[in-house]
Coordinates of C-alpha atoms in Angstrom, one line a residue:
Chain I
M175 CA -30.8 -77.6 32.1
R176 CA -33.2 -80.4 30.9
F177 CA -35.2 -82.8 32.8
K178 CA -35.9 -86.2 31.8
I179 CA -39.2 -86.8 32.7
G180 CA -38.6 -90.6 32.6
K181 CA -36.7 -90.4 35.6
Y182 CA -39.2 -88.7 37.6
K183 CA -42.1 -90.7 36.1
S184 CA -43.4 -93.4 38.9
L185 CA -43.4 -90.1 41.5
L186 CA -46.0 -88.0 39.2
V187 CA -47.9 -90.8 38.9
F188 CA -48.0 -91.3 42.5
A189 CA -48.8 -87.9 43.0
V190 CA -51.7 -87.7 40.6
V191 CA -53.0 -90.9 41.9
S192 CA -52.6 -89.6 46.2
L193 CA -54.6 -86.2 44.7
I194 CA -56.9 -88.2 43.1
I195 CA -57.8 -90.4 46.1
M196 CA -57.8 -87.5 48.2
G197 CA -60.6 -85.2 46.1
L198 CA -62.4 -88.9 45.8
S199 CA -62.5 -89.0 49.9
Y200 CA -63.0 -85.6 50.1
N201 CA -66.2 -85.3 48.4
M202 CA -67.3 -89.0 49.6
A203 CA -67.0 -88.1 53.4
G204 CA -68.7 -84.5 52.5
A205 CA -71.4 -86.0 50.7
Q206 CA -71.3 -88.8 53.8
D207 CA -71.7 -85.8 56.6
F208 CA -74.2 -84.1 54.4
R209 CA -76.4 -87.1 54.4
N210 CA -76.0 -87.6 58.4
S211 CA -76.5 -83.5 59.0
A212 CA -80.1 -83.9 57.4
L213 CA -80.9 -87.0 59.7
A214 CA -78.7 -86.6 63.0
Y215 CA -75.6 -85.5 63.7
N216 CA -75.5 -81.8 63.3
L217 CA -73.1 -79.0 64.3
M218 CA -74.6 -76.6 64.6
V219 CA -78.7 -75.9 64.1
L220 CA -81.4 -73.4 63.2
V221 CA -83.8 -72.9 66.7
P222 CA -86.9 -72.7 64.5
E223 CA -88.2 -70.8 67.5
E224 CA -86.4 -68.1 67.9
C225 CA -85.8 -67.3 64.0
E226 CA -88.8 -64.9 62.9
V227 CA -89.7 -61.6 61.2
L228 CA -88.9 -58.8 63.6
D229 CA -90.4 -55.9 60.9
T230 CA -91.4 -55.3 57.8
S231 CA -93.0 -51.9 55.8
P232 CA -96.4 -51.3 55.5
G233 CA -97.8 -54.0 52.5
V234 CA -94.3 -56.4 52.4
L235 CA -95.2 -60.0 53.2
A236 CA -91.9 -61.6 55.3
D237 CA -92.2 -65.1 56.3
V238 CA -89.7 -67.7 57.5
E239 CA -89.5 -71.4 56.3
F240 CA -88.5 -74.5 56.8
Q241 CA -88.4 -77.8 55.0
R242 CA -90.8 -79.6 56.6
D243 CA -92.6 -83.8 56.3
K244 CA -95.7 -84.4 55.4
F245 CA -96.7 -84.2 58.9
G246 CA -95.9 -80.5 58.9
N247 CA -92.8 -81.0 61.4
I248 CA -89.7 -79.6 60.8
S249 CA -87.5 -82.2 58.7
D250 CA -84.6 -80.1 58.4
K251 CA -83.0 -77.5 60.8
T252 CA -80.0 -76.7 58.6
N253 CA -81.9 -74.6 55.8
I254 CA -84.4 -71.2 56.2
N255 CA -86.0 -69.6 53.7
L256 CA -86.6 -66.1 54.2
M257 CA -89.5 -64.8 52.6
A258 CA -90.3 -61.0 51.1
T259 CA -93.1 -60.6 48.3
N260 CA -94.8 -56.8 47.2
V261 CA -91.5 -55.6 48.5
Y262 CA -90.6 -51.4 46.8
A263 CA -88.5 -48.5 46.7
G264 CA -87.9 -47.9 50.4
A265 CA -89.7 -50.8 52.0
H266 CA -87.7 -53.2 54.2
A267 CA -87.9 -56.5 55.6
E268 CA -86.1 -57.6 58.9
F269 CA -86.0 -61.0 60.3
R270 CA -83.6 -63.0 63.3
I271 CA -82.2 -66.0 62.6
T272 CA -80.7 -68.1 65.7
A273 CA -78.6 -70.6 65.6
Q274 CA -76.8 -73.2 68.1
N275 CA -74.2 -75.4 69.2
V276 CA -75.8 -78.9 69.2
S277 CA -72.2 -80.6 68.8
D278 CA -70.0 -81.8 71.7
I279 CA -67.0 -79.4 70.5
T280 CA -66.8 -76.0 70.6
L281 CA -67.1 -74.1 67.3
S282 CA -65.9 -71.6 64.7
V283 CA -66.9 -70.3 61.5
D284 CA -64.4 -70.4 59.1
E285 CA -66.1 -68.1 56.3
Y286 CA -69.4 -66.8 55.0
K287 CA -70.2 -67.5 51.4
L288 CA -72.9 -66.2 49.4
E289 CA -74.3 -67.2 46.1
F290 CA -76.5 -65.0 43.7
E291 CA -77.9 -64.5 40.6
Q292 CA -77.1 -61.8 38.7
S293 CA -80.0 -60.7 35.9
E294 CA -81.2 -57.7 34.3
D295 CA -84.5 -58.1 36.3
S296 CA -82.4 -58.8 39.2
L297 CA -82.8 -56.7 42.7
A298 CA -79.6 -57.4 43.6
D299 CA -77.5 -53.7 42.9
L300 CA -81.3 -52.2 44.9
I301 CA -80.6 -54.2 48.3
Y302 CA -78.9 -53.2 51.2
F303 CA -78.1 -54.8 54.7
S304 CA -77.9 -53.9 57.8
G305 CA -77.5 -56.7 60.8
I306 CA -76.2 -57.2 64.4
V307 CA -74.6 -60.5 65.3
K308 CA -75.2 -61.6 69.0
I309 CA -74.0 -64.7 71.0
I310 CA -76.1 -65.9 74.0
R311 CA -74.6 -68.1 76.7
Y312 CA -76.0 -71.5 77.4
G313 CA -78.3 -71.0 80.5
E314 CA -78.3 -67.3 80.5
Q315 CA -80.7 -64.8 79.3
Y316 CA -78.7 -61.6 78.4
Y317 CA -76.4 -61.8 75.1
D318 CA -72.9 -60.2 74.0
E319 CA -72.9 -58.4 70.5
L320 CA -70.0 -59.8 68.6
G321 CA -70.9 -56.6 65.9
S322 CA -72.7 -54.8 63.6
F323 CA -72.9 -53.5 59.8
E324 CA -74.7 -51.0 58.0
N325 CA -76.2 -50.6 54.8
V326 CA -74.0 -52.4 53.0
S327 CA -74.4 -54.6 49.6
L328 CA -75.6 -57.7 48.9
T329 CA -72.0 -58.6 47.2
E330 CA -70.3 -57.7 50.0
L331 CA -72.6 -59.4 53.0
D332 CA -70.7 -62.7 53.4
D333 CA -67.5 -61.1 54.2
N334 CA -68.9 -58.5 56.9
L335 CA -70.2 -61.8 58.3
T336 CA -67.1 -63.4 58.2
A337 CA -65.4 -60.3 59.7
I338 CA -68.0 -60.1 62.4
L339 CA -68.0 -63.9 62.9
K340 CA -64.4 -65.5 61.7
Y341 CA -62.3 -66.8 65.3
R342 CA -64.8 -66.3 67.7
K343 CA -65.6 -69.3 70.1
I344 CA -69.0 -70.5 70.1
D345 CA -69.3 -72.7 73.0
L346 CA -71.1 -76.0 73.4
K347 CA -75.2 -74.4 73.5
E348 CA -73.8 -71.5 72.7
K349 CA -76.5 -69.9 70.1
I350 CA -75.7 -67.3 67.3
V351 CA -78.3 -64.6 66.8
L352 CA -78.6 -62.5 63.2
E353 CA -80.8 -59.7 62.8
L354 CA -80.5 -58.9 59.4
N355 CA -82.5 -55.8 58.0
Q356 CA -83.0 -55.8 54.1
Q357 CA -83.4 -51.9 52.7
F358 CA -84.2 -51.6 49.3
D359 CA -83.5 -48.7 47.1
N360 CA -85.6 -45.2 48.1
D361 CA -85.3 -44.4 44.1
Q362 CA -88.3 -46.3 42.3
A363 CA -87.1 -45.2 39.0
K364 CA -84.3 -48.0 39.7
F365 CA -86.9 -50.6 39.9
A366 CA -88.4 -50.5 36.5
G367 CA -88.4 -53.8 35.4
R368 CA -86.8 -55.4 38.3
T369 CA -88.9 -58.2 40.2
N370 CA -86.9 -60.3 42.1
L371 CA -83.6 -61.4 43.8
S372 CA -82.9 -65.0 45.4
Y373 CA -79.7 -65.2 47.0
R374 CA -78.0 -68.1 49.2
L375 CA -76.0 -67.3 52.1
F376 CA -74.5 -70.2 53.9
P377 CA -71.8 -70.0 57.1
V378 CA -69.4 -73.4 57.1
F379 CA -68.6 -74.2 60.8
V380 CA -65.5 -75.4 61.8
Q381 CA -63.9 -77.3 64.9
Y382 CA -62.6 -74.0 67.0
F383 CA -58.5 -74.4 67.8
P384 CA -57.4 -70.9 69.9
Q385 CA -54.8 -68.7 68.6
N386 CA -51.9 -69.4 70.5
D387 CA -51.7 -65.9 71.5
K388 CA -49.1 -66.5 74.6
T389 CA -45.7 -64.8 73.6
T390 CA -42.6 -67.1 74.4
P391 CA -40.2 -65.3 76.2
E392 CA -37.4 -64.3 74.2
S393 CA -34.1 -65.9 75.6
E394 CA -31.9 -63.8 76.9
Chain G
M747 CA -39.3 -100.5 48.2
Y748 CA -39.0 -97.7 50.7
I749 CA -40.3 -95.0 48.6
R750 CA -43.1 -97.5 47.5
T751 CA -44.2 -97.6 51.2
I752 CA -43.6 -93.8 51.6
F753 CA -46.0 -93.0 48.9
I754 CA -48.5 -95.2 50.0
V755 CA -48.3 -93.9 53.7
L756 CA -48.4 -90.2 52.4
I757 CA -51.7 -91.4 50.1
V758 CA -53.4 -92.6 52.8
A759 CA -52.5 -89.7 55.0
L760 CA -53.6 -87.1 52.5
G761 CA -57.1 -89.6 52.1
L762 CA -57.8 -89.1 55.6
F763 CA -57.0 -85.6 56.2
G764 CA -59.4 -85.1 52.9
A765 CA -62.2 -87.0 55.1
S766 CA -61.6 -85.8 58.2
Y767 CA -61.8 -82.2 57.0
A768 CA -65.5 -82.5 55.1
S769 CA -66.5 -84.4 58.6
W770 CA -65.6 -82.2 60.8
T771 CA -67.2 -78.8 58.8
Q772 CA -70.7 -77.8 58.4
Q773 CA -72.9 -75.5 56.7
F774 CA -76.4 -74.5 56.5
N775 CA -78.2 -72.6 54.2
I776 CA -79.9 -69.3 54.5
L777 CA -82.4 -68.6 51.8
S778 CA -83.9 -65.8 50.6
A779 CA -86.4 -65.3 48.3
I780 CA -87.7 -61.4 47.0
S781 CA -90.1 -60.2 45.0
T782 CA -91.6 -57.0 44.2
G783 CA -95.4 -55.8 44.4
S784 CA -97.6 -54.8 41.8
L785 CA -99.4 -51.6 41.6
N786 CA -102.7 -51.5 40.1
V787 CA -105.8 -49.1 40.6
D788 CA -108.9 -48.5 39.7
I789 CA -111.6 -45.4 39.7
V790 CA -114.5 -47.7 40.4
D791 CA -117.1 -44.9 40.9
A792 CA -117.0 -41.2 40.3
V793 CA -119.9 -39.0 41.5
L794 CA -120.7 -35.4 41.0
E795 CA -120.3 -33.4 44.8
S796 CA -120.7 -29.8 43.9
S797 CA -121.1 -27.3 41.2
D798 CA -121.0 -23.5 40.4
S799 CA -124.6 -22.1 39.8
H800 CA -126.7 -23.2 36.0
K801 CA -129.7 -23.3 34.7
S802 CA -129.3 -27.6 34.2
I803 CA -126.5 -30.1 34.6
S804 CA -126.3 -34.1 34.3
F805 CA -123.4 -36.4 35.1
S806 CA -123.1 -39.7 34.6
A807 CA -119.8 -42.3 34.9
H808 CA -120.1 -45.1 32.2
K809 CA -118.0 -48.1 33.4
E810 CA -116.6 -51.1 32.0
G811 CA -117.3 -53.9 34.2
N812 CA -116.3 -52.0 37.9
V813 CA -114.3 -49.7 36.2
V814 CA -115.5 -46.4 35.3
D815 CA -114.5 -45.5 31.6
E816 CA -116.1 -42.3 30.8
V817 CA -117.8 -39.3 32.5
D818 CA -120.4 -37.2 31.3
M819 CA -121.5 -33.9 32.3
N820 CA -123.9 -32.0 30.5
V821 CA -124.2 -28.4 31.7
V822 CA -126.2 -25.5 31.0
T823 CA -124.9 -22.5 33.2
A824 CA -124.4 -18.4 32.6
S825 CA -120.6 -19.0 34.8
N826 CA -118.1 -17.8 33.1
P827 CA -115.5 -20.0 34.1
F828 CA -117.8 -22.7 35.5
S829 CA -116.2 -25.1 38.1
A830 CA -117.3 -28.4 39.2
V831 CA -116.0 -30.6 42.3
M832 CA -115.9 -34.6 41.2
V833 CA -115.2 -37.6 44.0
F834 CA -113.5 -40.1 42.4
A835 CA -113.8 -43.7 44.3
V836 CA -110.2 -45.4 44.0
E837 CA -109.9 -48.8 44.7
N838 CA -105.6 -50.4 45.3
N839 CA -106.3 -53.4 43.4
G840 CA -102.6 -54.2 43.3
T841 CA -100.5 -55.8 46.5
I842 CA -98.6 -52.9 47.2
P843 CA -100.1 -49.5 49.3
V844 CA -100.3 -46.4 46.6
I845 CA -100.6 -42.8 47.0
C846 CA -101.6 -40.4 44.2
V847 CA -99.3 -37.7 43.4
G848 CA -101.4 -35.7 40.9
I849 CA -103.4 -35.2 38.0
D850 CA -102.0 -35.8 34.3
Q851 CA -101.3 -31.7 33.2
S852 CA -101.5 -32.4 29.7
V853 CA -105.3 -31.2 29.8
P854 CA -105.7 -28.2 27.2
D855 CA -104.6 -24.6 28.3
N856 CA -108.0 -22.7 29.2
L857 CA -108.7 -26.1 31.2
E858 CA -107.8 -26.1 34.9
V859 CA -108.0 -29.4 36.8
E860 CA -106.4 -29.9 40.0
I861 CA -106.8 -32.0 42.9
L862 CA -108.0 -30.9 46.4
E863 CA -108.0 -33.5 48.4
S864 CA -106.6 -37.1 48.3
P865 CA -105.4 -39.5 51.0
P866 CA -101.9 -40.1 52.1
L867 CA -101.9 -43.5 51.6
I868 CA -104.1 -46.0 49.7
D869 CA -103.4 -49.5 51.4
V870 CA -104.3 -52.9 49.4
G871 CA -107.9 -53.8 48.4
E872 CA -108.9 -49.9 49.9
T873 CA -111.3 -47.8 48.6
E874 CA -110.5 -44.5 49.0
S875 CA -111.8 -41.0 47.5
V876 CA -109.9 -38.3 45.2
K877 CA -111.3 -34.9 45.0
V878 CA -110.8 -33.1 41.9
R879 CA -112.2 -30.1 40.7
I880 CA -112.3 -28.9 36.9
T881 CA -112.4 -25.3 36.1
K882 CA -113.5 -24.0 32.4
G883 CA -114.8 -21.0 30.3
Y884 CA -117.2 -20.7 27.7
C885 CA -117.1 -23.7 25.3
D886 CA -119.6 -26.5 23.8
D887 CA -119.2 -30.1 23.2
F888 CA -115.6 -30.1 24.9
E889 CA -114.0 -33.2 25.5
F890 CA -110.9 -33.8 27.4
S891 CA -109.2 -36.6 29.7
A892 CA -107.0 -36.0 32.2
F893 CA -105.8 -39.2 34.1
L894 CA -104.9 -39.5 38.1
E895 CA -101.2 -40.1 38.8
F896 CA -100.5 -43.2 41.6
E897 CA -97.2 -44.3 42.3
Q898 CA -96.5 -46.9 45.1
Y899 CA -96.5 -45.8 48.6
N900 CA -92.6 -44.7 49.7
A901 CA -92.5 -46.3 52.9
V902 CA -88.9 -43.2 53.8
N903 CA -90.9 -40.6 52.8

């Protein structure tokens, strides 16, 4: 069985061109969205006054940092830096990160993604995470706990957060609170030659589309 | 002609689909930078607190900069064995809390060195006392080295 490429040449060309245009438009729109998100339009933003260090071991220096302009004002509420220095075996640092839906649509988390560099001096396999994810309804003081996790490794962190938040509706003005504890391995010997770690965790928010859970009655 | 139109519509539609998908998603970054601390402990002073009876005794701590490098003790005594208690002032110049976990055991057999008192924690920048007793039988012009061992303070233990 043989196909003659000549017959499908135009189809192939159109398919390739359409894919290229689709990729280009996606990238252009993504770039535009990125530019907008840093300036004015965002779906979710961090709430700086509700992002803080909750607890640390003695001697551990921890802080939350935002990008600021030359006047000291926070210029970008979509980036947060969780700093922890002077960590040691058995130490921990706990943070609270609060983000709010500031758009005029209901949102959901598509997924959490994680990036980190695995090098010889990395602490990546010596850190464990525990955390609680809460949602605070607009105008309410109380929260609902969406889920929690304990002692998960760095490589499992994004999956655990995705599992808790995927398909959860985030209504207008609602806040998502993540209380994240970074706990370091208790074995001092493992720390020899391990000096640092940096990782990037980024949730991807999308418009919420309710799942159709109404079962259609069977026709008799 | 029909096919060409369909393809053009499809291309535009797919392009719009890509654009709209990108527009209705957003991500933000949670960055985390973590670094370990450093352990640096200096003995900044040494004094003789007490000793067994003796005819004469002298004690001096030699410093290199602000750090005790060597301790000389000259004793004339009839006590056998002879024991003395020294107090070392230990300064934590590192960036993490430390604890004194012991003293190096590689000293000669006929010399006993033991820690009598040490603080449960030496915080960053703090100076604390570590009390050490040495016990030795008859000797003449005896030299030895011993090392106080420090480890990071472990928050869990």
